[in-house]
mmCIF file of C-alpha atoms in Angstrom:
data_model
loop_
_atom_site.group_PDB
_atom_site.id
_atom_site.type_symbol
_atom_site.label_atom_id
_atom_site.label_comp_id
_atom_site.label_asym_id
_atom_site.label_seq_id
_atom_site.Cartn_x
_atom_site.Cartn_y
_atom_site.Cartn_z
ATOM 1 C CA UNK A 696 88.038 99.996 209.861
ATOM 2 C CA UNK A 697 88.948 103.210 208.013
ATOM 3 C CA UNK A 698 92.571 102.944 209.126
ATOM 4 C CA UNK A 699 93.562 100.438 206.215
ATOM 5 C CA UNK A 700 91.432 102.023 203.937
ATOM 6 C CA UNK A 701 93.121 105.327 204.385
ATOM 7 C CA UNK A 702 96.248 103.711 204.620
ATOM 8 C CA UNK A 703 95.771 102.301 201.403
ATOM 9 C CA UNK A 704 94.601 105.250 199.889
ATOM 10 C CA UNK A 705 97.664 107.272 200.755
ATOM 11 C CA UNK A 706 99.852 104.301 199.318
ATOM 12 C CA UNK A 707 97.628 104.143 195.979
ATOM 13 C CA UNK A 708 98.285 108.301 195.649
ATOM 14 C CA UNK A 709 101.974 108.234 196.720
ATOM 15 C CA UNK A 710 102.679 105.204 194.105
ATOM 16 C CA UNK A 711 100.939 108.095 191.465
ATOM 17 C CA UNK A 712 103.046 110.748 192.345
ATOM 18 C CA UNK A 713 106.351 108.789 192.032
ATOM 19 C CA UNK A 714 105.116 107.174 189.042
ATOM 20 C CA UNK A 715 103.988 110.509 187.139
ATOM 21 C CA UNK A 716 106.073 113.450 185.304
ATOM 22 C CA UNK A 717 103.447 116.067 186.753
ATOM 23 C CA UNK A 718 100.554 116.426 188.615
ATOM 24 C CA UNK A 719 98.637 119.044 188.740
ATOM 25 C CA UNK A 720 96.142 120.016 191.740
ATOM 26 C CA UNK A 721 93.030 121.943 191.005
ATOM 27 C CA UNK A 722 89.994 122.766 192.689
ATOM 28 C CA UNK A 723 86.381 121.553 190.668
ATOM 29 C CA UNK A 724 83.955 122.810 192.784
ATOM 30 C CA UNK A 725 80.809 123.896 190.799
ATOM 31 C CA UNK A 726 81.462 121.511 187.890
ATOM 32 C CA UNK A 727 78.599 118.700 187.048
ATOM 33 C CA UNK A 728 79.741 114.944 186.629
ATOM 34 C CA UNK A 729 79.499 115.513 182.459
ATOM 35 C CA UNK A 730 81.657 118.423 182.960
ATOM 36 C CA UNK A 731 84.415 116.094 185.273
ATOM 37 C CA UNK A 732 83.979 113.427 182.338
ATOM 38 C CA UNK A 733 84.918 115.843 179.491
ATOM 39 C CA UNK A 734 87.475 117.363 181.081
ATOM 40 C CA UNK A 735 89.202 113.475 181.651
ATOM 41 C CA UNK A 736 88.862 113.312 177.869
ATOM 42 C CA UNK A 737 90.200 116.421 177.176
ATOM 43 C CA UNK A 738 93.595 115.427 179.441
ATOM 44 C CA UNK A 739 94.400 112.795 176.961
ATOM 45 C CA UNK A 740 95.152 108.939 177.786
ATOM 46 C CA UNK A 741 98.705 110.391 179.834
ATOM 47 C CA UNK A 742 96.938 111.728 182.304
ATOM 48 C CA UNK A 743 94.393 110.719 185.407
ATOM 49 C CA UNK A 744 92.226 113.111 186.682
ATOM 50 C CA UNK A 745 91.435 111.829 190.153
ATOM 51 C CA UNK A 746 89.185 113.726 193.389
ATOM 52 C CA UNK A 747 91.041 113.191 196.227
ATOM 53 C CA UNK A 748 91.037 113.870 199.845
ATOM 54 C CA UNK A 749 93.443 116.527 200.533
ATOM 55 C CA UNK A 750 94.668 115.105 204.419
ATOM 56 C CA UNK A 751 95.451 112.246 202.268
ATOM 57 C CA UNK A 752 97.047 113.863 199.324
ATOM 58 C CA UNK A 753 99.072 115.805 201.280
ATOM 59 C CA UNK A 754 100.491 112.704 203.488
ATOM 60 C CA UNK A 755 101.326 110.833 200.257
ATOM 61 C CA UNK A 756 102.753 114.063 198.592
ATOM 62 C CA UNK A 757 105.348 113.874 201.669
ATOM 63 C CA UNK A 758 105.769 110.329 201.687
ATOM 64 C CA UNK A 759 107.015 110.725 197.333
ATOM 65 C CA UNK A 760 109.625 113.444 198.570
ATOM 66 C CA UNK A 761 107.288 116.215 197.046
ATOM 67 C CA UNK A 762 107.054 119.266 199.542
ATOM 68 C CA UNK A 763 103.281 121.146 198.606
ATOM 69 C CA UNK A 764 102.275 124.433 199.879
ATOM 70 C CA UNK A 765 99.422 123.837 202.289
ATOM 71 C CA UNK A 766 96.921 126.803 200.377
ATOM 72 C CA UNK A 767 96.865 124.331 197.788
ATOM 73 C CA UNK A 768 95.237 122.007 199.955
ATOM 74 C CA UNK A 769 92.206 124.327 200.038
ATOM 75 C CA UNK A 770 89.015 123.786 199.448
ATOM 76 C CA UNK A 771 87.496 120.421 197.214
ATOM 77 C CA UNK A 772 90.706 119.193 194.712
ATOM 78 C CA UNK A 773 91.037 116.897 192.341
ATOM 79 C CA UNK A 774 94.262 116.083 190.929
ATOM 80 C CA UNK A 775 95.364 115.172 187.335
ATOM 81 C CA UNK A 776 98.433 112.924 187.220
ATOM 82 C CA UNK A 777 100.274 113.250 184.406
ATOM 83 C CA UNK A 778 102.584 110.267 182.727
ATOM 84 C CA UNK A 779 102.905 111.755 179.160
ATOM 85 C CA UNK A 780 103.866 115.227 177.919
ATOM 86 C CA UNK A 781 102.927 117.926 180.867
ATOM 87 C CA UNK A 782 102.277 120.110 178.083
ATOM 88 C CA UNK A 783 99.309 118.371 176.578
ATOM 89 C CA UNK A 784 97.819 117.794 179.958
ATOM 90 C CA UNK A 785 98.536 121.727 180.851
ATOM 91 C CA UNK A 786 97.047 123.077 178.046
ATOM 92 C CA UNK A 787 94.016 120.695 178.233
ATOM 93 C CA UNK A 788 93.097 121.606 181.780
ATOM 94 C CA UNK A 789 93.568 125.401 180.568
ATOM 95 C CA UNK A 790 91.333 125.092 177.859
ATOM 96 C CA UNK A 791 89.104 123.388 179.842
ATOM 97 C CA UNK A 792 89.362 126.028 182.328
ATOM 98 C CA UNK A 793 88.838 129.039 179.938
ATOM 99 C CA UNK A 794 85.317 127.372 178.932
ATOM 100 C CA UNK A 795 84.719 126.384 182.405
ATOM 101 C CA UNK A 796 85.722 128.941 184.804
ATOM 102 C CA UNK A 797 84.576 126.961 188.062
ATOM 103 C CA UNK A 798 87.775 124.609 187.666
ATOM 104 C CA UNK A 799 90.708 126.698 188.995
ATOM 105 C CA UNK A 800 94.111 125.686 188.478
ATOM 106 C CA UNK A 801 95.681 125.927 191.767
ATOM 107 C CA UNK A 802 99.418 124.671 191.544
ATOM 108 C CA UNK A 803 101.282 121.156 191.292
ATOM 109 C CA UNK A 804 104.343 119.662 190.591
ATOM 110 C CA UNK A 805 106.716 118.566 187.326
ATOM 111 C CA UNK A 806 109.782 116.460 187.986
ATOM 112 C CA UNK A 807 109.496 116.754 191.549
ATOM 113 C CA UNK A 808 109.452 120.742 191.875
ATOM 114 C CA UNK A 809 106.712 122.766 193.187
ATOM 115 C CA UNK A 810 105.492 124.775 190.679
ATOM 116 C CA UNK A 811 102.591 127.982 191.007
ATOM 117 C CA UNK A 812 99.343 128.246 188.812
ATOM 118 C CA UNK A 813 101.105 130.641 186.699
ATOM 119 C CA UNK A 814 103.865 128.454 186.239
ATOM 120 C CA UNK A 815 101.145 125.777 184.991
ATOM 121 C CA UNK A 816 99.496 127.906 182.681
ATOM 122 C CA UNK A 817 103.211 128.775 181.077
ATOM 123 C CA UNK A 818 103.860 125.328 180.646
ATOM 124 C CA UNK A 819 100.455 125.132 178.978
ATOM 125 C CA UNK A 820 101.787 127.766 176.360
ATOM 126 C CA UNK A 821 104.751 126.288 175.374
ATOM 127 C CA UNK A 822 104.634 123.801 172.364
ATOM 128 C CA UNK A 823 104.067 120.021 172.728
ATOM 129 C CA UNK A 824 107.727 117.716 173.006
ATOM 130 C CA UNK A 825 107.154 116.229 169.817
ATOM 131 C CA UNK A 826 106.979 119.806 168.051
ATOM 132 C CA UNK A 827 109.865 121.376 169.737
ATOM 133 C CA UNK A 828 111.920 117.978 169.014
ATOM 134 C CA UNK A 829 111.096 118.567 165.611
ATOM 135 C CA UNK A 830 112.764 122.295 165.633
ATOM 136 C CA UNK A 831 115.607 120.656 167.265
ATOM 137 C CA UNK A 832 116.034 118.139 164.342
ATOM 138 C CA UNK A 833 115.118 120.830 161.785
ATOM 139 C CA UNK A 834 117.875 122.828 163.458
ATOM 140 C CA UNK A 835 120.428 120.269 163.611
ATOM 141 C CA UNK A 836 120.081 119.135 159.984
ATOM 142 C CA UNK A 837 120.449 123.107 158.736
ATOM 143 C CA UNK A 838 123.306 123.330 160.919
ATOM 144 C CA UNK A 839 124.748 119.774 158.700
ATOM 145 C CA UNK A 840 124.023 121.323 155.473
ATOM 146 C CA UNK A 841 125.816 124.932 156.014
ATOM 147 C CA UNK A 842 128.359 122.852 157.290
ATOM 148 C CA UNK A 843 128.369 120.198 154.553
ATOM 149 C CA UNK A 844 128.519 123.363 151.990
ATOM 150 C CA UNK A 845 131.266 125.232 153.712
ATOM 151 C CA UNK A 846 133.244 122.072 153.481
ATOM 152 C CA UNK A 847 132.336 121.539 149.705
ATOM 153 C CA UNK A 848 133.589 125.135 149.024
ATOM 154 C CA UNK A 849 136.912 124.944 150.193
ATOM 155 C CA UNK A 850 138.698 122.449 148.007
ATOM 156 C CA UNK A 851 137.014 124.018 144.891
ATOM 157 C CA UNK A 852 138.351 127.387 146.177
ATOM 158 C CA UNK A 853 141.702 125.907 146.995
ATOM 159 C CA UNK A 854 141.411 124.978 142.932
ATOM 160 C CA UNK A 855 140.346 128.623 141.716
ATOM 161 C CA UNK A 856 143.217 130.056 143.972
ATOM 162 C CA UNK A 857 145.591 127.707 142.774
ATOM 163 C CA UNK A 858 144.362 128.058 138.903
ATOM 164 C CA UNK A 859 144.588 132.164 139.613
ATOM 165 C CA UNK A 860 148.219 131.499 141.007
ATOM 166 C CA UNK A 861 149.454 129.512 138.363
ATOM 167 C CA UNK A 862 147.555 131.966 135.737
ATOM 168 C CA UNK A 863 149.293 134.969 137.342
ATOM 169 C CA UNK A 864 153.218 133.130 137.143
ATOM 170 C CA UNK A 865 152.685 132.059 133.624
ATOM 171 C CA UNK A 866 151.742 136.145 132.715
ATOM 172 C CA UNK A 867 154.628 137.343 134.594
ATOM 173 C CA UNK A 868 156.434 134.439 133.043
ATOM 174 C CA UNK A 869 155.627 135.298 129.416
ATOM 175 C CA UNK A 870 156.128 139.071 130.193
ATOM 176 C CA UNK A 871 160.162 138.577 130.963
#
């Protein structure tokens, strides 16, 4: 009887890590069923937080193509699956980690490449997509408007050069 059920279990958790940008693996032991509910909150609506069995994870981690060191198999884990912005997601479950110091971020993956707890919490410190796309645009449109000046200032110098030119032949034309 628990053959189909952990068959479908490994299917339902290798369909999450295909379909997700990240997921991140942590271990919650310690934390009350309030705590487990704010911290799903605090993840945002891109992201499942999920406890999991970690023969199970690990079998459906293999069976998406994603290769897992077995340390972070560890221990109770819970992982958050993450279809947004991994950034959001990181720096919720680190905030929610510096309040809470019995959740331990342990590793995970983003795009399919292993990545440490340290790696995690770096991603957590950069700024959200939709702020860095903004620099990027902010950029780009600075970058139009020296460009849009430079190209506005050479025709009017071409006319001061050409007014100084024709200046300077009608002095040494009145001088002979």
């Amino acid at each position: 009887m628990a053959r189909p059920d952990k068959a479908a279990a490994v299917a339902e958790l290798t369909d999450k890590f295909r379909s997700s940008n990240a997921a991140v693996l942590t271990e919650y032991r310690g934390l009350t069923v309030a705590q487990l509910k704010t911290l799903r909150r605090s993840l945002g609506e891109n992201a499942q937080y999920a406890v999991v069995k970690n023969t199970l994870t690990k079998i459906a981690a293999n069976e998406a193509g994603i290769t897992l060191d077995d340390q972070l198999f560890a221990g109770p884990t819970a992982v958050a699956f993450v279809t947004g912005d991994p950034v959001e997601s990181a720096k919720g479950l680190r905030d929610f980690a510096k309040d809470n110091p019995n959740l331990v971020i342990k590793g995970g993956v983003l795009d399919g490449k292993a990545l440490s707890a340290d790696e995690i919490k770096k991603l957590a410190d950069l700024e959200s997509r939709e702020v860095l796309l903004s620099k990027l645009a902010g950029a780009f449109k600075g970058k139009q408007s020296q460009a849009a000046q430079l190209f506005q200032a050479l025709p009017s110098k071409l006319v001061r050069t050409v007014d100084a030119l024709r200046a300077k032949q009608e002095q040494q034309g009145g001088a002979e």
